[in-house]
Amino acid sequence: MTDPDYDFEYDYGEGDDSGKADDEERGNDDGHGPTGSGRATLTGISSRAWEHSADRAALAALRRLPKFDQVLRAIFGLFGEKPIRLAFQANAVQVGPNQFPRIWQLYTEVCDTLDAPARYPLFVSQSPVVNAGAYGMKEPFIILNSGSLELLSDDQVAYVLGHEVGHVMSDHVLYRTMTALLIQLAGLGFPIVGLAARAILVALLEWSRKSELSADRAGLLATQDPEVVMSSMLKMAGGGGDEETSLAEFIRQAEGYRESGDLADQVFKVLNLLGQTHPFWVLRLSEIRAWIESGEYDRIVRGEYQRRGDPDPAYGDDLADAANAYSSGAKDLVTQLTEAARRVGGSFMDSLRT
């Protein structure tokens, strides 16, 4: 349902008011130009271009703790990558030119727009839950729930696919897979989880929520239509159709978070206790609007972005940016991770050998 008193405006730059006609003309000497869908191709884009500072700091903290990776890989080794892949994929259908061809076309356009290094295997799983996920270790793959195809338009499905491709390109999949696995093990009362991995799971959940903010930006870059992204979030938050919902009202609802100062940081801390893997959709909409309004989205679409192979800023710079974004949240996370690594130590690895 369209609100008669609401008109979402976004300045795409000079040219046609909608900005979409400009996309057809964009292009420069480094290969940045339109895809077949009319979106600007983000040739050679580095995932750092869309990664939220809190996500980067959290992920860098994870990777700076050798014990952390060692523990996760040890847990993965208990099962093996192939059985885990089959467990995710056995009740799903692989998408291709002759299987869900419409979805394959959307997926191809998304991968082209983000200049993804590969076409990661994509599967559709029969589930009414409107969701998707990127998993794997050495060989990433994406699962799209069939409920998403029922509720979302093609453009909105493209946003979801871009979101998941963003996870893969940001190297999130190992940690996302471990998070899902540890949650399942914890629910079953698996003894390994009771030893020390619960501390790891808390840290993973903290990072997982921050990583969603990065992937939302990748989904926006894949579709290059802010209203598509925000309307997708509205549908996934409430489950309603266009005829019974108002994006304008949902945006007004999200404004409460931005007007409350450091409320976002407080919400993340509450979610720690609730064991949530994703931040609330209202918070995510507020975050994506803030990113658009910062001008960074527009600069990237114009071709001004970090490319793969460009030097990365120092880890300390990421931590400082994250601290600015979420007050003490990043510092709290690093403290959690350090404590988790200390607790795990050799005793956890010894337990795996017994």
mmCIF file of C-alpha atoms in Angstrom:
data_model
loop_
_atom_site.group_PDB
_atom_site.id
_atom_site.type_symbol
_atom_site.label_atom_id
_atom_site.label_comp_id
_atom_site.label_asym_id
_atom_site.label_seq_id
_atom_site.Cartn_x
_atom_site.Cartn_y
_atom_site.Cartn_z
ATOM 1 C CA MET A 1 0.000 0.000 0.000
ATOM 2 C CA THR A 2 1.385 3.385 -0.969
ATOM 3 C CA ASP A 3 1.067 6.274 1.447
ATOM 4 C CA PRO A 4 -0.303 9.337 -0.384
ATOM 5 C CA ASP A 5 1.627 11.719 1.903
ATOM 6 C CA TYR A 6 4.952 9.907 1.634
ATOM 7 C CA ASP A 7 7.510 9.998 -1.119
ATOM 8 C CA PHE A 8 10.897 8.393 -0.464
ATOM 9 C CA GLU A 9 13.467 10.519 -2.207
ATOM 10 C CA TYR A 10 17.083 9.594 -2.793
ATOM 11 C CA ASP A 11 19.585 11.703 -4.683
ATOM 12 C CA TYR A 12 21.161 9.374 -7.231
ATOM 13 C CA GLY A 13 23.189 12.222 -8.716
ATOM 14 C CA GLU A 14 22.775 14.472 -11.702
ATOM 15 C CA GLY A 15 20.475 13.402 -14.523
ATOM 16 C CA ASP A 16 17.075 11.775 -14.531
ATOM 17 C CA ASP A 17 15.218 12.243 -11.233
ATOM 18 C CA SER A 18 14.798 8.513 -10.691
ATOM 19 C CA GLY A 19 18.520 7.897 -11.185
ATOM 20 C CA LYS A 20 17.839 4.740 -13.149
ATOM 21 C CA ALA A 21 18.302 6.342 -16.556
ATOM 22 C CA ASP A 22 21.720 7.501 -15.379
ATOM 23 C CA ASP A 23 22.680 3.901 -14.660
ATOM 24 C CA GLU A 24 22.527 3.122 -18.357
ATOM 25 C CA GLU A 25 25.105 5.818 -19.089
ATOM 26 C CA ARG A 26 27.490 5.050 -16.232
ATOM 27 C CA GLY A 27 30.876 3.661 -17.050
ATOM 28 C CA ASN A 28 34.546 4.468 -16.851
ATOM 29 C CA ASP A 29 37.911 3.206 -17.907
ATOM 30 C CA ASP A 30 38.220 0.653 -15.107
ATOM 31 C CA GLY A 31 35.242 -1.384 -16.317
ATOM 32 C CA HIS A 32 32.617 0.150 -14.042
ATOM 33 C CA GLY A 33 29.415 0.140 -16.086
ATOM 34 C CA PRO A 34 25.848 -1.159 -16.305
ATOM 35 C CA THR A 35 24.848 -4.815 -16.149
ATOM 36 C CA GLY A 36 22.087 -6.258 -18.309
ATOM 37 C CA SER A 37 19.655 -5.195 -15.573
ATOM 38 C CA GLY A 38 20.714 -1.543 -15.903
ATOM 39 C CA ARG A 39 22.518 -1.561 -12.557
ATOM 40 C CA ALA A 40 26.080 -0.296 -12.337
ATOM 41 C CA THR A 41 28.591 -3.140 -12.376
ATOM 42 C CA LEU A 42 30.872 -2.849 -9.352
ATOM 43 C CA THR A 43 33.935 -4.281 -11.059
ATOM 44 C CA GLY A 44 36.546 -5.692 -8.705
ATOM 45 C CA ILE A 45 34.793 -4.323 -5.625
ATOM 46 C CA SER A 46 36.272 -5.338 -2.289
ATOM 47 C CA SER A 47 33.875 -6.517 0.389
ATOM 48 C CA ARG A 48 35.391 -3.851 2.614
ATOM 49 C CA ALA A 49 33.446 -1.306 0.573
ATOM 50 C CA TRP A 50 30.192 -2.449 2.189
ATOM 51 C CA GLU A 51 31.358 -3.891 5.497
ATOM 52 C CA HIS A 52 30.099 -2.167 8.623
ATOM 53 C CA SER A 53 32.930 -0.992 10.877
ATOM 54 C CA ALA A 54 31.542 -2.980 13.825
ATOM 55 C CA ASP A 55 31.456 -6.128 11.672
ATOM 56 C CA ARG A 56 35.033 -5.607 10.472
ATOM 57 C CA ALA A 57 36.354 -5.064 13.968
ATOM 58 C CA ALA A 58 34.503 -8.101 15.316
ATOM 59 C CA LEU A 59 35.628 -10.361 12.486
ATOM 60 C CA ALA A 60 39.200 -9.107 12.720
ATOM 61 C CA ALA A 61 39.119 -9.855 16.436
ATOM 62 C CA LEU A 62 37.937 -13.389 15.727
ATOM 63 C CA ARG A 63 40.673 -13.961 13.189
ATOM 64 C CA ARG A 64 43.368 -12.572 15.484
ATOM 65 C CA LEU A 65 42.714 -15.354 17.993
ATOM 66 C CA PRO A 66 44.343 -18.572 16.681
ATOM 67 C CA LYS A 67 42.690 -20.680 19.377
ATOM 68 C CA PHE A 68 39.304 -19.472 18.219
ATOM 69 C CA ASP A 69 39.761 -20.646 14.638
ATOM 70 C CA GLN A 70 41.384 -23.830 15.901
ATOM 71 C CA VAL A 71 38.397 -24.704 18.032
ATOM 72 C CA LEU A 72 35.893 -23.991 15.276
ATOM 73 C CA ARG A 73 37.790 -26.053 12.739
ATOM 74 C CA ALA A 74 38.093 -28.870 15.267
ATOM 75 C CA ILE A 75 34.325 -28.908 15.736
ATOM 76 C CA PHE A 76 33.870 -28.810 11.971
ATOM 77 C CA GLY A 77 36.324 -31.720 11.726
ATOM 78 C CA LEU A 78 34.144 -33.865 13.979
ATOM 79 C CA PHE A 79 31.600 -33.990 11.179
ATOM 80 C CA GLY A 80 33.502 -33.107 8.017
ATOM 81 C CA GLU A 81 32.618 -30.530 5.404
ATOM 82 C CA LYS A 82 30.876 -32.886 2.992
ATOM 83 C CA PRO A 83 28.383 -34.307 5.542
ATOM 84 C CA ILE A 84 27.590 -30.790 6.702
ATOM 85 C CA ARG A 85 27.018 -29.687 3.117
ATOM 86 C CA LEU A 86 24.714 -32.635 2.499
ATOM 87 C CA ALA A 87 22.807 -31.960 5.713
ATOM 88 C CA PHE A 88 22.020 -28.445 4.490
ATOM 89 C CA GLN A 89 21.401 -29.392 0.858
ATOM 90 C CA ALA A 90 19.721 -32.822 0.993
ATOM 91 C CA ASN A 91 16.232 -31.364 1.325
ATOM 92 C CA ALA A 92 16.683 -28.657 -1.308
ATOM 93 C CA VAL A 93 16.776 -28.224 -5.089
ATOM 94 C CA GLN A 94 19.805 -26.706 -6.811
ATOM 95 C CA VAL A 95 19.022 -23.656 -8.923
ATOM 96 C CA GLY A 96 20.273 -23.472 -12.500
ATOM 97 C CA PRO A 97 19.276 -22.472 -16.029
ATOM 98 C CA ASN A 98 16.780 -25.357 -16.173
ATOM 99 C CA GLN A 99 15.791 -25.436 -12.503
ATOM 100 C CA PHE A 100 14.050 -22.317 -11.168
ATOM 101 C CA PRO A 101 15.243 -20.394 -14.257
ATOM 102 C CA ARG A 102 13.689 -17.114 -13.093
ATOM 103 C CA ILE A 103 15.618 -17.294 -9.811
ATOM 104 C CA TRP A 104 18.760 -18.258 -11.714
ATOM 105 C CA GLN A 105 18.424 -15.138 -13.866
ATOM 106 C CA LEU A 106 18.003 -12.929 -10.792
ATOM 107 C CA TYR A 107 20.991 -14.615 -9.159
ATOM 108 C CA THR A 108 23.154 -14.196 -12.260
ATOM 109 C CA GLU A 109 22.373 -10.477 -12.412
ATOM 110 C CA VAL A 110 23.203 -10.081 -8.710
ATOM 111 C CA CYS A 111 26.543 -11.880 -9.098
ATOM 112 C CA ASP A 112 27.348 -9.784 -12.170
ATOM 113 C CA THR A 113 26.516 -6.530 -10.364
ATOM 114 C CA LEU A 114 28.710 -7.382 -7.374
ATOM 115 C CA ASP A 115 31.352 -8.883 -9.682
ATOM 116 C CA ALA A 116 31.342 -12.000 -7.514
ATOM 117 C CA PRO A 117 34.402 -14.224 -8.035
ATOM 118 C CA ALA A 118 32.153 -17.259 -8.602
ATOM 119 C CA ARG A 119 28.577 -18.448 -8.981
ATOM 120 C CA TYR A 120 28.255 -20.080 -5.594
ATOM 121 C CA PRO A 121 25.861 -23.057 -5.600
ATOM 122 C CA LEU A 122 22.328 -21.850 -4.879
ATOM 123 C CA PHE A 123 19.540 -24.081 -3.543
ATOM 124 C CA VAL A 124 15.834 -23.571 -2.863
ATOM 125 C CA SER A 125 14.538 -25.346 0.233
ATOM 126 C CA GLN A 126 10.844 -25.949 0.895
ATOM 127 C CA SER A 127 10.158 -23.915 4.026
ATOM 128 C CA PRO A 128 7.452 -21.357 4.830
ATOM 129 C CA VAL A 129 9.952 -19.262 6.802
ATOM 130 C CA VAL A 130 10.996 -16.212 4.778
ATOM 131 C CA ASN A 131 14.751 -16.547 5.059
ATOM 132 C CA ALA A 132 17.994 -17.495 3.356
ATOM 133 C CA GLY A 133 21.511 -18.378 4.462
ATOM 134 C CA ALA A 134 25.086 -18.693 3.244
ATOM 135 C CA TYR A 135 27.067 -21.630 4.638
ATOM 136 C CA GLY A 136 30.095 -23.821 4.049
ATOM 137 C CA MET A 137 33.798 -23.807 4.786
ATOM 138 C CA LYS A 138 36.011 -24.109 1.721
ATOM 139 C CA GLU A 139 33.083 -24.312 -0.717
ATOM 140 C CA PRO A 140 30.378 -21.761 0.140
ATOM 141 C CA PHE A 141 26.760 -22.266 -0.906
ATOM 142 C CA ILE A 142 23.471 -20.416 -0.452
ATOM 143 C CA ILE A 143 20.087 -21.741 0.682
ATOM 144 C CA LEU A 144 16.943 -19.760 -0.212
ATOM 145 C CA ASN A 145 13.708 -20.744 1.539
ATOM 146 C CA SER A 146 10.679 -21.145 -0.710
ATOM 147 C CA GLY A 147 8.680 -18.893 1.613
ATOM 148 C CA SER A 148 10.780 -15.994 0.357
ATOM 149 C CA LEU A 149 9.543 -16.628 -3.176
ATOM 150 C CA GLU A 150 5.938 -16.500 -2.021
ATOM 151 C CA LEU A 151 6.139 -13.224 -0.102
ATOM 152 C CA LEU A 152 8.762 -11.193 -1.981
ATOM 153 C CA SER A 153 8.784 -9.660 -5.447
ATOM 154 C CA ASP A 154 11.566 -10.510 -7.897
ATOM 155 C CA ASP A 155 13.472 -7.330 -7.012
ATOM 156 C CA GLN A 156 13.132 -8.125 -3.326
ATOM 157 C CA VAL A 157 14.375 -11.672 -3.894
ATOM 158 C CA ALA A 158 17.353 -10.119 -5.685
ATOM 159 C CA TYR A 159 18.058 -8.098 -2.543
ATOM 160 C CA VAL A 160 18.024 -11.284 -0.446
ATOM 161 C CA LEU A 161 20.361 -13.006 -2.909
ATOM 162 C CA GLY A 162 22.694 -10.003 -2.909
ATOM 163 C CA HIS A 163 22.671 -10.048 0.886
ATOM 164 C CA GLU A 164 23.818 -13.689 0.897
ATOM 165 C CA VAL A 165 26.439 -13.162 -1.814
ATOM 166 C CA GLY A 166 27.725 -10.330 0.356
ATOM 167 C CA HIS A 167 28.135 -12.761 3.246
ATOM 168 C CA VAL A 168 30.153 -15.106 1.036
ATOM 169 C CA MET A 169 32.370 -12.370 -0.391
ATOM 170 C CA SER A 170 33.027 -11.059 3.135
ATOM 171 C CA ASP A 171 34.217 -14.537 4.211
ATOM 172 C CA HIS A 172 31.420 -14.829 6.758
ATOM 173 C CA VAL A 173 30.377 -18.369 5.860
ATOM 174 C CA LEU A 174 32.689 -20.374 8.156
ATOM 175 C CA TYR A 175 31.579 -18.434 11.203
ATOM 176 C CA ARG A 176 27.925 -18.447 10.185
ATOM 177 C CA THR A 177 28.041 -22.210 9.702
ATOM 178 C CA MET A 178 29.696 -22.658 13.086
ATOM 179 C CA THR A 179 27.089 -20.440 14.719
ATOM 180 C CA ALA A 180 24.255 -22.525 13.269
ATOM 181 C CA LEU A 181 25.995 -25.757 14.260
ATOM 182 C CA LEU A 182 26.760 -24.632 17.812
ATOM 183 C CA ILE A 183 23.166 -23.466 18.301
ATOM 184 C CA GLN A 184 21.943 -26.901 17.256
ATOM 185 C CA LEU A 185 24.468 -28.676 19.493
ATOM 186 C CA ALA A 186 23.563 -26.459 22.439
ATOM 187 C CA GLY A 187 19.886 -27.248 21.925
ATOM 188 C CA LEU A 188 20.657 -30.964 22.003
ATOM 189 C CA GLY A 189 22.771 -30.647 25.143
ATOM 190 C CA PHE A 190 25.923 -31.802 23.324
ATOM 191 C CA PRO A 191 28.720 -32.041 25.948
ATOM 192 C CA ILE A 192 31.302 -30.125 23.910
ATOM 193 C CA VAL A 193 29.093 -27.055 24.055
ATOM 194 C CA GLY A 194 28.950 -27.277 27.814
ATOM 195 C CA LEU A 195 32.717 -27.139 28.228
ATOM 196 C CA ALA A 196 33.770 -23.834 26.737
ATOM 197 C CA ALA A 197 32.049 -23.332 23.406
ATOM 198 C CA ARG A 198 29.182 -21.456 25.010
ATOM 199 C CA ALA A 199 31.536 -18.511 25.464
ATOM 200 C CA ILE A 200 32.497 -18.852 21.811
ATOM 201 C CA LEU A 201 28.831 -18.999 20.814
ATOM 202 C CA VAL A 202 28.108 -15.749 22.657
ATOM 203 C CA ALA A 203 30.957 -14.074 20.773
ATOM 204 C CA LEU A 204 29.778 -15.553 17.467
ATOM 205 C CA LEU A 205 26.241 -14.299 18.036
ATOM 206 C CA GLU A 206 27.565 -10.814 18.771
ATOM 207 C CA TRP A 207 29.563 -10.826 15.542
ATOM 208 C CA SER A 208 26.733 -12.476 13.559
ATOM 209 C CA ARG A 209 24.360 -9.605 14.252
ATOM 210 C CA LYS A 210 26.971 -7.053 13.176
ATOM 211 C CA SER A 211 27.640 -9.043 9.993
ATOM 212 C CA GLU A 212 23.987 -8.702 8.970
ATOM 213 C CA LEU A 213 24.434 -4.933 8.745
ATOM 214 C CA SER A 214 27.260 -5.442 6.242
ATOM 215 C CA ALA A 215 25.288 -7.937 4.163
ATOM 216 C CA ASP A 216 22.303 -5.555 4.050
ATOM 217 C CA ARG A 217 24.577 -3.028 2.355
ATOM 218 C CA ALA A 218 25.716 -5.654 -0.158
ATOM 219 C CA GLY A 219 22.053 -6.410 -0.898
ATOM 220 C CA LEU A 220 21.428 -2.715 -1.543
ATOM 221 C CA LEU A 221 24.429 -2.515 -3.881
ATOM 222 C CA ALA A 222 23.158 -5.612 -5.705
ATOM 223 C CA THR A 223 19.727 -4.049 -6.375
ATOM 224 C CA GLN A 224 20.698 -0.355 -6.304
ATOM 225 C CA ASP A 225 17.190 0.576 -5.216
ATOM 226 C CA PRO A 226 16.814 1.721 -1.579
ATOM 227 C CA GLU A 227 13.023 1.424 -1.638
ATOM 228 C CA VAL A 228 13.254 -2.231 -2.718
ATOM 229 C CA VAL A 229 15.562 -2.965 0.206
ATOM 230 C CA MET A 230 13.451 -1.174 2.791
ATOM 231 C CA SER A 231 10.199 -2.680 1.527
ATOM 232 C CA SER A 232 11.854 -6.114 1.743
ATOM 233 C CA MET A 233 12.705 -5.443 5.370
ATOM 234 C CA LEU A 234 9.116 -4.386 6.027
ATOM 235 C CA LYS A 235 7.776 -7.628 4.574
ATOM 236 C CA MET A 236 10.278 -9.793 6.445
ATOM 237 C CA ALA A 237 9.502 -8.007 9.708
ATOM 238 C CA GLY A 238 5.715 -8.251 9.505
ATOM 239 C CA GLY A 239 4.938 -10.765 6.788
ATOM 240 C CA GLY A 240 2.278 -8.568 5.182
ATOM 241 C CA GLY A 241 1.744 -7.744 1.541
ATOM 242 C CA ASP A 242 1.924 -4.383 -0.186
ATOM 243 C CA GLU A 243 -1.821 -3.847 0.063
ATOM 244 C CA GLU A 244 -1.881 -3.964 3.873
ATOM 245 C CA THR A 245 1.395 -2.349 4.907
ATOM 246 C CA SER A 246 2.961 1.103 4.712
ATOM 247 C CA LEU A 247 6.681 1.634 4.193
ATOM 248 C CA ALA A 248 6.262 5.222 5.379
ATOM 249 C CA GLU A 249 4.942 4.053 8.754
ATOM 250 C CA PHE A 250 7.709 1.462 9.071
ATOM 251 C CA ILE A 251 10.348 4.131 8.434
ATOM 252 C CA ARG A 252 8.764 6.346 11.081
ATOM 253 C CA GLN A 253 8.902 3.395 13.457
ATOM 254 C CA ALA A 254 12.621 2.991 12.719
ATOM 255 C CA GLU A 255 13.286 6.651 13.431
ATOM 256 C CA GLY A 256 12.832 5.929 17.122
ATOM 257 C CA TYR A 257 16.124 4.064 17.156
ATOM 258 C CA ARG A 258 18.079 6.879 15.577
ATOM 259 C CA GLU A 259 16.556 9.451 17.883
ATOM 260 C CA SER A 260 17.549 7.484 20.974
ATOM 261 C CA GLY A 261 21.309 7.994 20.779
ATOM 262 C CA ASP A 262 23.121 4.798 21.757
ATOM 263 C CA LEU A 263 19.917 2.716 21.932
ATOM 264 C CA ALA A 264 21.235 0.447 19.151
ATOM 265 C CA ASP A 265 24.161 -0.597 21.316
ATOM 266 C CA GLN A 266 21.815 -1.322 24.218
ATOM 267 C CA VAL A 267 19.596 -3.426 21.949
ATOM 268 C CA PHE A 268 22.589 -5.512 20.830
ATOM 269 C CA LYS A 269 23.471 -6.207 24.452
ATOM 270 C CA VAL A 270 19.929 -7.375 25.202
ATOM 271 C CA LEU A 271 20.048 -9.630 22.145
ATOM 272 C CA ASN A 272 23.162 -11.244 23.617
ATOM 273 C CA LEU A 273 20.991 -12.546 26.411
ATOM 274 C CA LEU A 274 18.247 -13.671 24.057
ATOM 275 C CA GLY A 275 20.616 -15.657 21.828
ATOM 276 C CA GLN A 276 19.481 -13.926 18.639
ATOM 277 C CA THR A 277 21.513 -14.368 15.439
ATOM 278 C CA HIS A 278 19.991 -11.332 13.686
ATOM 279 C CA PRO A 279 19.264 -7.776 14.824
ATOM 280 C CA PHE A 280 15.699 -6.537 14.609
ATOM 281 C CA TRP A 281 14.480 -5.441 11.177
ATOM 282 C CA VAL A 282 13.560 -1.977 12.430
ATOM 283 C CA LEU A 283 17.149 -1.494 13.565
ATOM 284 C CA ARG A 284 18.472 -2.790 10.250
ATOM 285 C CA LEU A 285 16.295 -0.371 8.293
ATOM 286 C CA SER A 286 17.556 2.482 10.433
ATOM 287 C CA GLU A 287 21.155 1.414 9.796
ATOM 288 C CA ILE A 288 20.759 1.133 6.015
ATOM 289 C CA ARG A 289 19.121 4.574 5.861
ATOM 290 C CA ALA A 290 22.004 6.052 7.837
ATOM 291 C CA TRP A 291 24.488 4.491 5.381
ATOM 292 C CA ILE A 292 22.611 5.923 2.397
ATOM 293 C CA GLU A 293 22.429 9.358 3.980
ATOM 294 C CA SER A 294 26.177 9.283 4.728
ATOM 295 C CA GLY A 295 26.761 9.418 0.957
ATOM 296 C CA GLU A 296 28.841 6.232 0.925
ATOM 297 C CA TYR A 297 26.274 4.239 -1.063
ATOM 298 C CA ASP A 298 26.122 6.871 -3.787
ATOM 299 C CA ARG A 299 29.924 7.069 -3.989
ATOM 300 C CA ILE A 300 30.175 3.315 -4.471
ATOM 301 C CA VAL A 301 27.537 3.255 -7.223
ATOM 302 C CA ARG A 302 29.514 6.030 -8.964
ATOM 303 C CA GLY A 303 32.572 3.756 -8.912
ATOM 304 C CA GLU A 304 34.409 5.244 -5.946
ATOM 305 C CA TYR A 305 35.173 2.185 -3.837
ATOM 306 C CA GLN A 306 37.999 0.000 -2.585
ATOM 307 C CA ARG A 307 38.955 -2.768 -4.987
ATOM 308 C CA ARG A 308 40.115 -6.287 -4.278
ATOM 309 C CA GLY A 309 43.865 -6.217 -3.834
ATOM 310 C CA ASP A 310 43.974 -2.671 -2.452
ATOM 311 C CA PRO A 311 45.760 -2.451 0.935
ATOM 312 C CA ASP A 312 43.505 -2.737 3.976
ATOM 313 C CA PRO A 313 43.572 -0.223 6.831
ATOM 314 C CA ALA A 314 45.184 -1.316 10.075
ATOM 315 C CA TYR A 315 43.176 -3.431 12.510
ATOM 316 C CA GLY A 316 43.332 -0.610 15.056
ATOM 317 C CA ASP A 317 41.595 1.708 12.608
ATOM 318 C CA ASP A 318 38.706 -0.752 12.298
ATOM 319 C CA LEU A 319 38.436 -1.032 16.069
ATOM 320 C CA ALA A 320 38.394 2.747 16.446
ATOM 321 C CA ASP A 321 35.669 3.060 13.790
ATOM 322 C CA ALA A 322 33.621 0.358 15.451
ATOM 323 C CA ALA A 323 33.958 2.001 18.840
ATOM 324 C CA ASN A 324 32.604 5.200 17.316
ATOM 325 C CA ALA A 325 29.718 3.303 15.720
ATOM 326 C CA TYR A 326 28.650 1.368 18.798
ATOM 327 C CA SER A 327 30.097 3.169 21.812
ATOM 328 C CA SER A 328 31.613 0.415 23.964
ATOM 329 C CA GLY A 329 30.186 -2.497 21.977
ATOM 330 C CA ALA A 330 33.335 -3.285 20.008
ATOM 331 C CA LYS A 331 35.497 -3.094 23.128
ATOM 332 C CA ASP A 332 33.110 -5.410 24.939
ATOM 333 C CA LEU A 333 33.315 -7.882 22.061
ATOM 334 C CA VAL A 334 37.104 -7.941 22.032
ATOM 335 C CA THR A 335 37.047 -8.542 25.791
ATOM 336 C CA GLN A 336 34.600 -11.411 25.296
ATOM 337 C CA LEU A 337 36.720 -12.986 22.592
ATOM 338 C CA THR A 338 39.908 -12.693 24.588
ATOM 339 C CA GLU A 339 38.254 -14.296 27.579
ATOM 340 C CA ALA A 340 36.772 -17.042 25.394
ATOM 341 C CA ALA A 341 40.174 -17.877 23.941
ATOM 342 C CA ARG A 342 41.694 -17.966 27.434
ATOM 343 C CA ARG A 343 38.990 -20.290 28.705
ATOM 344 C CA VAL A 344 39.200 -22.593 25.701
ATOM 345 C CA GLY A 345 42.978 -23.059 25.694
ATOM 346 C CA GLY A 346 44.337 -26.561 25.749
ATOM 347 C CA SER A 347 41.619 -28.037 27.927
ATOM 348 C CA PHE A 348 39.015 -27.698 25.199
ATOM 349 C CA MET A 349 41.265 -29.239 22.571
ATOM 350 C CA ASP A 350 42.110 -32.070 24.992
ATOM 351 C CA SER A 351 38.407 -32.810 25.374
ATOM 352 C CA LEU A 352 38.084 -33.247 21.621
ATOM 353 C CA ARG A 353 40.776 -35.910 21.631
ATOM 354 C CA THR A 354 39.183 -38.007 24.366
#
